[in-house]
Amino acid sequence: MTEGQKMYELCREIFPLNRSITGNAVRETFRILQSKIPDIRFQMHEVESGTKVCDWTVPDEWNCDEAYLEGPDGERIVDMKDSNLHLLGYSLPTDITLPLEEMKEHIYYLKDQPDVFPYVTSYYSPRWGFSMTYRQFENLKPGDYHAVIRSTLEPGSLTYGEILIPGDTEDEIFFSSYTCHPSMADNECSGPSLIVALARYIADMPKRRYSYRLVLAPETIGALTYIDRNLPHMKEHVKAAFNLTCVGDDRTYSIVHSRYADTYADRVLTNVLSHHGKGFDEYPYIKRGSDERQYQAPGVDIPMVCFCRSKYHIYPEYHTSADDLDLISPEGLQGSFDVMVECINLMEYNNKYRTTTLGEPQLGKRGLVPTMSSKETYQQTLALKDLIAYADGTNDLIRISELIEQPVDILIPLVERLLECGLFEAVEE
Amino acid sequence: MTEGQKMYELCREIFPLNRSITGNAVRETFRILQSKIPDIRFQMHEVESGTKVCDWTVPDEWNCDEAYLEGPDGERIVDMKDSNLHLLGYSLPTDITLPLEEMKEHIYYLKDQPDVFPYVTSYYSPRWGFSMTYRQFENLKPGDYHAVIRSTLEPGSLTYGEILIPGDTEDEIFFSSYTCHPSMADNECSGPSLIVALARYIADMPKRRYSYRLVLAPETIGALTYIDRNLPHMKEHVKAAFNLTCVGDDRTYSIVHSRYADTYADRVLTNVLSHHGKGFDEYPYIKRGSDERQYQAPGVDIPMVCFCRSKYHIYPEYHTSADDLDLISPEGLQGSFDVMVECINLMEYNNKYRTTTLGEPQLGKRGLVPTMSSKETYQQTLALKDLIAYADGTNDLIRISELIEQPVDILIPLVERLLECGLFEAVEE
Amino acid sequence: MTEGQKMYELCREIFPLNRSITGNAVRETFRILQSKIPDIRFQMHEVESGTKVCDWTVPDEWNCDEAYLEGPDGERIVDMKDSNLHLLGYSLPTDITLPLEEMKEHIYYLKDQPDVFPYVTSYYSPRWGFSMTYRQFENLKPGDYHAVIRSTLEPGSLTYGEILIPGDTEDEIFFSSYTCHPSMADNECSGPSLIVALARYIADMPKRRYSYRLVLAPETIGALTYIDRNLPHMKEHVKAAFNLTCVGDDRTYSIVHSRYADTYADRVLTNVLSHHGKGFDEYPYIKRGSDERQYQAPGVDIPMVCFCRSKYHIYPEYHTSADDLDLISPEGLQGSFDVMVECINLMEYNNKYRTTTLGEPQLGKRGLVPTMSSKETYQQTLALKDLIAYADGTNDLIRISELIEQPVDILIPLVERLLECGLFEAVEE
């Protein structure tokens, strides 16, 4: 099974759970994720309702197992059994009968996309409601409607988990995604699945220069909680951070840049996507929308970019019932995995190097160039010579890759050979 | 009456005066301008002929009340009574009869624009002459022509005036225009009218962070005189300077940038024009032509840009009899006034700010975002969030405006609310 | 005779010699070059085979006077007498008869350019071979072929020469070209010819601010030898360096930039080519290919650019028998000469200047502007005013030329007049 297929199966498994920013469905999700990587421990955290985190307060815990809306004839108009998205997230417990006109105030739909129904929530304002297609909404007949929501909203706790895989140094590469979205595939079964796949990949690396931290928490309030508890450590150790969301479809790749598009994470991901062979879309920070909003906020300043396939807010299925398991694919997930693995490898090998000879070295006598050249070897020889030409001790591999227009994964094996034969030395910083 | 209408009426009133770089028509112009703002004092200066100013010398004072050219039959070919532009500025006193061929050496016209006559002067080389349309010129019949110019060119003085409206600090915003052009509307009845309107506006501001200085002087020699007398004060206090000329038509807006397009004045005016809704034309300093030539000269280095509607040298009526009261309009003048007022407001409120929370603040609990959103509130909420996202203490409002693509006049009220509720603090510099 | 014609005649004279990276043909080439500038001494150097230079070793000396390939009927298939390019450079001595199929391994041709034959060498791997057109190759009939190469490859020495023309300072402008290419006109009879012409020009300059050094050596191994012996001196003294190659055709001008396109040589040559009236092609350092590879290598860091008409590797005749005396022309060579002379003049006059007046000087009273202006004088007056406007002591003439969009050769005489009348002063650095 490819990594993409494993990820897809994991998405399928966690898709039905009614996740929110708190609640048992989150805990069940973590249980499933943990079962896929038994040798790597998710360190779990529970944060009590009422806890102050940054400018916010952890809300009461919400759980709901049953919710439906009955029509005048007692028929089920919508039922949470069919899709968790039919229920407005964090709906208050309700059992009420109202005439259609009054009930309409609790019904959400999308007039522009009449065949799908929207994902709606109200975490911090007490509300209840249902979501349905506009087709269904416009055909509601007059009469009394019965809303039943068997939810609880009570003091409890917010759940998040993190994995730390140590490396040779305490410098950290940070990945995050979130666990608060119910029953949408790209946003967000794909992110947690990629976190699990990366944890497996990183744990299997023969050596690690960096320590790797992978965090899954509810969006916004979870990120704020994490920042509230860990900011000094993060500021000291995190060298690059990647927020992963909507990484399961197979349309494009996207980067949402950091505040000034100038962090190490921007450089790494931009370089990898530039040489990945397919196009990619770049968005400035004013198009942000996920947890990079917190990690890149003034004063927090974690060097984070956001990585997506189709970007949230942009793709038409976003935050609707159409963001289902048909939208994502093993190939889409595999592509995201490959890009992140390339980022990891790039960071593991990225250094500044200096040539040890004055003028060009004689490559021929060291067997570094073929005596007879072919088209195939030509590209590698060109990359080798250009790599040496810019190895003046001031450029890291990313910069050299940009200058000589060669992907870093072509350069890494060349660097290794040049180090072996003494033509290169690493520059201590 | 709109400010634009008031300005237009003032242009109409000063249009007929035969202004030059010296003379009584300049003094009469100042008398009229002063009468519009009785509570704000023009401080007047007279600088004696022969005074050295920078590399130049104040010339003798020129006055002329009567000048005409008679044809062979005694008919008046041109008469200064019809337009001051018929007389070459600074013409020597003359009463002479010459055959047509010799008289032609004293006649100026525009072959390319045969229906208008040009504005010509000769301040520093002794000359006399008349200006007429090419149509008129080519129909002159042979015979003797009689030139009468009852001018005086004698030791006297150069006149200029300035207004200082003090603010909370001695830092100054500087505006200049000039009073040396006779009987052209855009260039230059519009500039002095705008100076008067701005003086009125500034004096009525409830509070002023900056002091405002508004200077009217003859072009070139007046600016050099002002610099000669005031440079140390200007260098210490002037934060931004705007030269105002050709600000009365309604075609476009123009900025002529400073020497390196990098002063505070460049940033302010560029930002305001970028968000003004209509396009605008940008010119580098090598297209300069008005008093920015002196104020931005090496060693003077006042942070000045030039602001125009249609730029001098560019519009076809420039320096011709077609630059009349039909070329300008209340709407054109109002537009210039509005742009300058926006510049003033921007500078009054421009600061660097820092958010006081870690991560995004919870806007909802402070009533800073609507619980139900509409298209109208969406734009403001977006601006609010982006404003906070870049309030890291390193960006002033102009820079934030550029980064988040929102006009400063949207940002100013948001900043005020954020300061009120303690989410923002100003950064002391 | 124009300089271009003299250069063309010199190319014609050295074209037939069978130059390589070592050997008597190189020495004969220098003898001819020296004969054209009897008053300027080429200082000659001989470097023994086996000498270590940087990462390389000077190879044995190669000489060859006779080489041919006979066909089955004893006819001469190719003969070095017809073109030196028929023989693979550095061919081992050979006298062997082989059947066609085996002989083919020693035959080089260009299938894509079937009517010309390629220039091939094998300096560091022992080989022998012949070059012919593909037309000829595909018509070779079966049978035995007899290869005769009467070459010697024995310990000897590598030959190079240099000219130093001292100036007022020890700061040096450095020119290089090479002497290792046989019987190709653009690459490389043109470069040595231009070196000779520049030596003549420089020696005749009435005064020289800089010292000028002109070096002719074999490509790669010669440049490395030069660097090995002279690097500390070069690092201290060389202000700008120009590698000259393929400077004889009349198609375009080309610059191959330094490693970061930021040296003084980049600025000088880019400025001159920008204002030369014809277009030019710019190449980044990753398109390098001549001795800039050594002089710009990390740690060597001589501020060098490469100057060509049609760039090596790019033009179709490159490294083939079509690079003959018809490809170059007196006009092409003259153009290269003119560009280099403009570079020299620019560097001789390039300084930072400061105006001595506050505000614009009054040009009229100094006769610096005409009282009556014409189109012709307008351009010069504009250049004069813009030159003064940017003479704030921070810009050298190159930068002013860029800012005001005027060629330096227009500015130099204006600077001289401004210095004379005291309006300019040079800024000591």
Tab-separated table of C-alpha atoms in Angstrom, chain B residues 32-325:
chain	number	residue	atom	x	y	z
B	32	ILE	CA	-6.949	89.577	-2.516
B	33	LEU	CA	-5.772	86.237	-1.101
B	34	GLN	CA	-5.475	87.727	2.388
B	35	SER	CA	-9.002	89.077	2.149
B	36	LYS	CA	-10.348	85.494	1.859
B	37	ILE	CA	-8.778	84.393	5.128
B	38	PRO	CA	-8.913	87.468	7.355
B	39	ASP	CA	-8.175	85.500	10.531
B	40	ILE	CA	-5.013	83.917	9.196
B	41	ARG	CA	-2.100	86.233	8.678
B	42	PHE	CA	0.078	86.192	5.560
B	43	GLN	CA	3.466	87.306	6.796
B	44	MET	CA	4.765	89.452	3.938
B	45	HIS	CA	8.395	89.897	2.890
B	46	GLU	CA	10.018	92.378	0.522
B	47	VAL	CA	13.517	91.575	-0.695
B	48	GLU	CA	15.474	94.394	-2.310
B	49	SER	CA	16.675	94.238	-5.899
B	50	GLY	CA	20.331	93.302	-5.981
B	51	THR	CA	20.153	91.011	-2.973
B	52	LYS	CA	22.217	87.841	-3.494
B	53	VAL	CA	20.149	84.705	-3.002
B	54	CYS	CA	22.051	81.436	-3.359
B	55	ASP	CA	23.755	81.616	-6.761
B	56	TRP	CA	21.338	84.292	-8.031
B	57	THR	CA	20.576	88.003	-7.645
B	58	VAL	CA	17.131	89.534	-7.096
B	59	PRO	CA	16.450	91.507	-10.288
B	60	ASP	CA	15.003	94.988	-10.636
B	61	GLU	CA	11.291	95.330	-10.077
B	62	TRP	CA	9.129	95.318	-13.181
B	63	ASN	CA	5.762	96.995	-13.610
B	64	CYS	CA	3.717	97.572	-16.708
B	65	ASP	CA	0.228	98.944	-17.168
B	66	GLU	CA	0.046	99.592	-20.864
B	67	ALA	CA	1.483	97.882	-23.912
B	68	TYR	CA	0.324	97.471	-27.459
B	69	LEU	CA	1.481	96.956	-30.981
B	70	GLU	CA	0.005	99.099	-33.759
B	71	GLY	CA	-0.058	98.083	-37.397
B	72	PRO	CA	0.652	100.136	-40.524
B	73	ASP	CA	-2.847	101.595	-40.451
B	74	GLY	CA	-2.644	102.483	-36.780
B	75	GLU	CA	-4.878	99.591	-35.773
B	76	ARG	CA	-4.063	97.772	-32.534
B	77	ILE	CA	-2.627	94.373	-33.547
B	78	VAL	CA	-2.342	93.170	-29.951
B	79	ASP	CA	-3.005	94.967	-26.712
B	80	MET	CA	-2.112	93.981	-23.177
B	81	LYS	CA	-5.647	95.133	-22.262
B	82	ASP	CA	-6.954	92.024	-24.032
B	83	SER	CA	-4.514	89.658	-22.376
B	84	ASN	CA	-1.404	90.152	-20.310
B	85	LEU	CA	0.111	87.267	-22.238
B	86	HIS	CA	0.374	89.460	-25.359
B	87	LEU	CA	3.328	91.172	-23.679
B	88	LEU	CA	6.639	89.379	-23.172
B	89	GLY	CA	7.193	89.351	-19.406
B	90	TYR	CA	9.852	91.761	-18.155
B	91	SER	CA	9.760	93.674	-21.464
B	92	LEU	CA	11.938	96.788	-21.438
B	93	PRO	CA	10.140	100.132	-21.876
B	94	THR	CA	9.818	100.725	-25.601
B	95	ASP	CA	8.298	103.201	-28.012
B	96	ILE	CA	9.564	102.418	-31.462
B	97	THR	CA	8.406	102.127	-35.050
B	98	LEU	CA	9.935	99.379	-37.158
B	99	PRO	CA	9.184	97.837	-40.545
B	100	LEU	CA	7.448	94.446	-40.307
B	101	GLU	CA	10.588	92.412	-40.989
B	102	GLU	CA	12.441	93.991	-38.075
B	103	MET	CA	9.441	93.962	-35.779
B	104	LYS	CA	9.076	90.220	-36.384
B	105	GLU	CA	12.153	89.618	-34.236
B	106	HIS	CA	10.062	90.803	-31.300
B	107	ILE	CA	6.999	88.708	-32.030
B	108	TYR	CA	6.429	85.248	-30.508
B	109	TYR	CA	3.922	82.663	-31.695
B	110	LEU	CA	3.364	78.910	-31.866
B	111	LYS	CA	3.360	77.457	-35.337
B	112	ASP	CA	2.192	74.076	-33.998
B	113	GLN	CA	-0.767	75.622	-32.148
B	114	PRO	CA	-1.764	78.362	-34.554
B	115	ASP	CA	-4.879	79.539	-32.688
B	116	VAL	CA	-3.330	80.292	-29.309
B	117	PHE	CA	-0.491	82.579	-28.291
B	118	PRO	CA	2.358	81.659	-25.972
B	119	TYR	CA	3.423	82.923	-22.574
B	120	VAL	CA	6.979	84.222	-22.895
B	121	THR	CA	9.307	85.979	-20.480
B	122	SER	CA	12.896	87.169	-20.342
B	123	TYR	CA	13.758	87.947	-16.755
B	124	TYR	CA	17.540	87.961	-16.975
B	125	SER	CA	18.277	88.993	-20.581
B	126	PRO	CA	17.030	92.463	-21.563
B	127	ARG	CA	14.384	92.056	-24.271
B	128	TRP	CA	11.002	93.311	-25.270
B	129	GLY	CA	8.335	91.666	-27.376
B	130	PHE	CA	4.781	90.649	-28.091
B	131	SER	CA	2.981	87.325	-28.326
B	132	MET	CA	0.222	86.568	-30.797
B	133	THR	CA	-1.397	83.619	-32.557
B	134	TYR	CA	0.311	82.196	-35.592
B	135	ARG	CA	-2.874	82.902	-37.574
B	136	GLN	CA	-2.486	86.580	-36.724
B	137	PHE	CA	1.244	86.536	-37.342
B	138	GLU	CA	1.042	85.055	-40.811
B	139	ASN	CA	-1.539	87.665	-41.856
B	140	LEU	CA	0.506	90.672	-40.815
B	141	LYS	CA	0.783	92.920	-43.798
B	142	PRO	CA	3.951	94.765	-44.800
B	143	GLY	CA	4.548	98.231	-43.400
B	144	ASP	CA	5.666	100.017	-40.280
B	145	TYR	CA	4.656	98.745	-36.863
B	146	HIS	CA	4.602	100.800	-33.718
B	147	ALA	CA	5.470	99.098	-30.423
B	148	VAL	CA	4.523	100.858	-27.214
B	149	ILE	CA	5.464	99.337	-23.849
B	150	ARG	CA	5.012	101.642	-20.877
B	151	SER	CA	6.929	99.484	-18.422
B	152	THR	CA	9.365	100.321	-15.675
B	153	LEU	CA	12.314	98.172	-14.665
B	154	GLU	CA	13.920	99.778	-11.627
B	155	PRO	CA	15.356	98.912	-8.252
B	156	GLY	CA	12.529	97.824	-6.020
B	157	SER	CA	11.822	94.536	-4.331
B	158	LEU	CA	10.646	90.963	-4.716
B	159	THR	CA	7.495	90.112	-2.756
B	160	TYR	CA	6.622	86.865	-1.068
B	161	GLY	CA	4.325	85.776	1.721
B	162	GLU	CA	3.976	82.876	4.114
B	163	ILE	CA	1.491	81.543	6.609
B	164	LEU	CA	2.436	79.552	9.710
B	165	ILE	CA	-0.307	77.693	11.552
B	166	PRO	CA	1.231	76.197	14.658
B	167	GLY	CA	0.496	72.700	15.954
B	168	ASP	CA	1.458	70.593	18.948
B	169	THR	CA	5.001	70.209	17.694
B	170	GLU	CA	7.441	72.318	15.753
B	171	ASP	CA	7.642	69.656	13.081
B	172	GLU	CA	6.343	71.267	9.938
B	173	ILE	CA	4.377	70.255	6.894
B	174	PHE	CA	5.281	72.623	4.103
B	175	PHE	CA	3.200	73.695	1.116
B	176	SER	CA	4.358	76.003	-1.640
B	177	SER	CA	3.006	77.542	-4.787
B	178	TYR	CA	3.846	80.679	-6.706
B	179	THR	CA	2.591	84.087	-7.633
B	180	CYS	CA	4.567	85.007	-10.715
B	181	HIS	CA	2.323	83.851	-13.538
B	182	PRO	CA	-0.077	86.307	-15.142
B	183	SER	CA	-3.448	85.406	-16.550
B	184	MET	CA	-3.162	81.663	-16.757
B	185	ALA	CA	-5.710	79.721	-14.759
B	186	ASP	CA	-4.225	76.300	-14.106
B	187	ASN	CA	-0.654	77.615	-14.091
B	188	GLU	CA	-0.999	79.544	-11.850
B	189	CYS	CA	-4.188	80.838	-10.337
B	190	SER	CA	-5.023	77.359	-9.059
B	191	GLY	CA	-1.999	76.916	-6.774
B	192	PRO	CA	-2.483	80.121	-4.715
B	193	SER	CA	-6.221	79.345	-4.454
B	194	LEU	CA	-5.450	75.902	-3.084
B	195	ILE	CA	-2.982	77.413	-0.622
B	196	VAL	CA	-5.748	79.690	0.673
B	197	ALA	CA	-8.238	76.824	0.923
B	198	LEU	CA	-5.744	74.633	2.770
B	199	ALA	CA	-4.915	77.448	5.187
B	200	ARG	CA	-8.625	77.719	5.999
B	201	TYR	CA	-8.926	73.941	6.442
B	202	ILE	CA	-5.827	73.636	8.618
B	203	ALA	CA	-6.783	76.568	10.828
B	204	ASP	CA	-10.140	74.871	11.477
B	205	MET	CA	-8.668	71.497	12.469
B	206	PRO	CA	-9.614	70.740	16.089
B	207	LYS	CA	-6.057	69.727	16.869
B	208	ARG	CA	-2.815	69.636	14.934
B	209	ARG	CA	0.093	67.366	15.601
B	210	TYR	CA	2.153	69.276	13.040
B	211	SER	CA	2.717	72.932	12.372
B	212	TYR	CA	1.819	73.931	8.829
B	213	ARG	CA	3.681	76.423	6.726
B	214	LEU	CA	2.315	77.692	3.391
B	215	VAL	CA	4.558	79.784	1.173
B	216	LEU	CA	3.736	81.795	-1.934
B	217	ALA	CA	6.670	83.280	-3.810
B	218	PRO	CA	7.780	83.792	-7.391
B	219	GLU	CA	9.024	80.592	-9.012
B	220	THR	CA	12.770	79.885	-8.961
B	221	ILE	CA	14.066	83.246	-7.639
B	222	GLY	CA	11.443	83.228	-4.884
B	223	ALA	CA	12.120	79.662	-3.856
B	224	LEU	CA	15.855	80.395	-3.874
B	225	THR	CA	15.220	83.461	-1.728
B	226	TYR	CA	13.181	81.416	0.695
B	227	ILE	CA	15.868	78.726	0.872
B	228	ASP	CA	18.605	81.294	1.301
B	229	ARG	CA	16.858	82.764	4.320
B	230	ASN	CA	15.306	79.688	5.921
B	231	LEU	CA	17.280	76.567	5.093
B	232	PRO	CA	18.573	75.668	8.578
B	233	HIS	CA	15.065	75.994	10.034
B	234	MET	CA	13.568	73.982	7.181
B	235	LYS	CA	16.144	71.224	7.439
B	236	GLU	CA	15.423	70.860	11.122
B	237	HIS	CA	11.642	70.990	10.997
B	238	VAL	CA	10.106	70.134	7.630
B	239	LYS	CA	8.895	66.521	7.595
B	240	ALA	CA	7.091	66.652	4.265
B	241	ALA	CA	6.681	69.301	1.593
B	242	PHE	CA	4.277	69.631	-1.292
B	243	ASN	CA	4.707	71.956	-4.215
B	244	LEU	CA	1.289	72.747	-5.690
B	245	THR	CA	0.920	73.769	-9.313
B	246	CYS	CA	-1.611	73.206	-12.100
B	247	VAL	CA	-4.130	71.894	-9.603
B	248	GLY	CA	-7.316	73.199	-11.208
B	249	ASP	CA	-8.206	71.030	-14.181
B	250	ASP	CA	-10.163	67.820	-14.000
B	251	ARG	CA	-8.235	65.359	-16.127
B	252	THR	CA	-5.859	63.333	-13.986
B	253	TYR	CA	-3.703	63.552	-10.875
B	254	SER	CA	0.085	63.685	-11.058
B	255	ILE	CA	2.982	63.323	-8.719
B	256	VAL	CA	6.497	64.413	-9.582
B	257	HIS	CA	8.684	62.417	-7.264
B	258	SER	CA	11.614	63.658	-5.245
B	259	ARG	CA	15.184	63.018	-6.348
B	260	TYR	CA	15.137	59.404	-5.243
B	261	ALA	CA	11.361	59.047	-4.835
B	262	ASP	CA	11.991	58.080	-1.242
B	263	THR	CA	10.946	60.951	1.021
B	264	TYR	CA	8.072	60.929	3.439
B	265	ALA	CA	6.195	63.227	1.048
B	266	ASP	CA	6.538	60.643	-1.732
B	267	ARG	CA	5.141	57.949	0.546
B	268	VAL	CA	2.226	60.090	1.701
B	269	LEU	CA	1.075	61.382	-1.660
B	270	THR	CA	1.620	58.080	-3.456
B	271	ASN	CA	-0.441	56.281	-0.856
B	272	VAL	CA	-3.294	58.769	-1.023
B	273	LEU	CA	-3.379	58.823	-4.822
B	274	SER	CA	-3.195	55.013	-4.972
B	275	HIS	CA	-6.408	54.726	-3.014
B	276	HIS	CA	-8.163	57.767	-4.431
B	277	GLY	CA	-10.150	55.667	-6.843
B	278	LYS	CA	-9.014	57.354	-10.024
B	279	GLY	CA	-5.757	56.659	-11.737
B	280	PHE	CA	-2.792	58.953	-11.431
B	281	ASP	CA	0.433	59.633	-13.275
B	282	GLU	CA	3.835	59.248	-11.688
B	283	TYR	CA	6.842	61.178	-12.933
B	284	PRO	CA	10.441	60.695	-11.842
B	285	TYR	CA	12.508	63.665	-10.728
B	286	ILE	CA	14.079	64.009	-14.166
B	287	LYS	CA	10.663	65.294	-15.267
B	288	ARG	CA	10.695	68.009	-12.581
B	289	GLY	CA	10.067	71.616	-13.625
B	290	SER	CA	8.679	73.687	-10.795
B	291	ASP	CA	10.045	74.730	-7.396
B	292	GLU	CA	10.901	71.155	-6.472
B	293	ARG	CA	13.951	71.918	-8.645
B	294	GLN	CA	15.217	74.165	-5.832
B	295	TYR	CA	13.823	72.533	-2.700
B	296	GLN	CA	15.092	69.109	-3.757
B	297	ALA	CA	18.454	70.343	-5.073
B	298	PRO	CA	21.561	68.646	-3.616
B	299	GLY	CA	22.364	70.182	-0.250
B	300	VAL	CA	18.874	71.666	0.094
B	301	ASP	CA	17.187	68.283	0.312
B	302	ILE	CA	13.779	69.330	1.602
B	303	PRO	CA	11.535	66.225	1.396
B	304	MET	CA	9.312	67.650	-1.340
B	305	VAL	CA	7.148	66.257	-4.078
B	306	CYS	CA	5.204	68.206	-6.662
B	307	PHE	CA	1.463	67.684	-6.948
B	308	CYS	CA	-0.538	68.543	-10.089
B	309	ARG	CA	-3.708	67.575	-11.836
B	310	SER	CA	-2.425	67.693	-15.463
B	311	LYS	CA	1.313	68.101	-15.178
B	312	TYR	CA	3.033	71.262	-16.441
B	313	HIS	CA	4.850	70.781	-19.787
B	314	ILE	CA	2.533	67.890	-20.559
B	315	TYR	CA	-0.919	69.367	-21.139
B	316	PRO	CA	-1.370	71.126	-24.477
B	317	GLU	CA	-2.676	74.432	-23.066
B	318	TYR	CA	0.411	74.812	-20.843
B	319	HIS	CA	2.026	78.256	-21.118
B	320	THR	CA	-0.455	79.463	-23.686
B	321	SER	CA	-3.503	81.672	-23.813
B	322	ALA	CA	-5.611	78.482	-23.757
B	323	ASP	CA	-4.762	78.029	-20.077
B	324	ASP	CA	-7.792	80.098	-19.206
B	325	LEU	CA	-10.718	79.917	-16.810
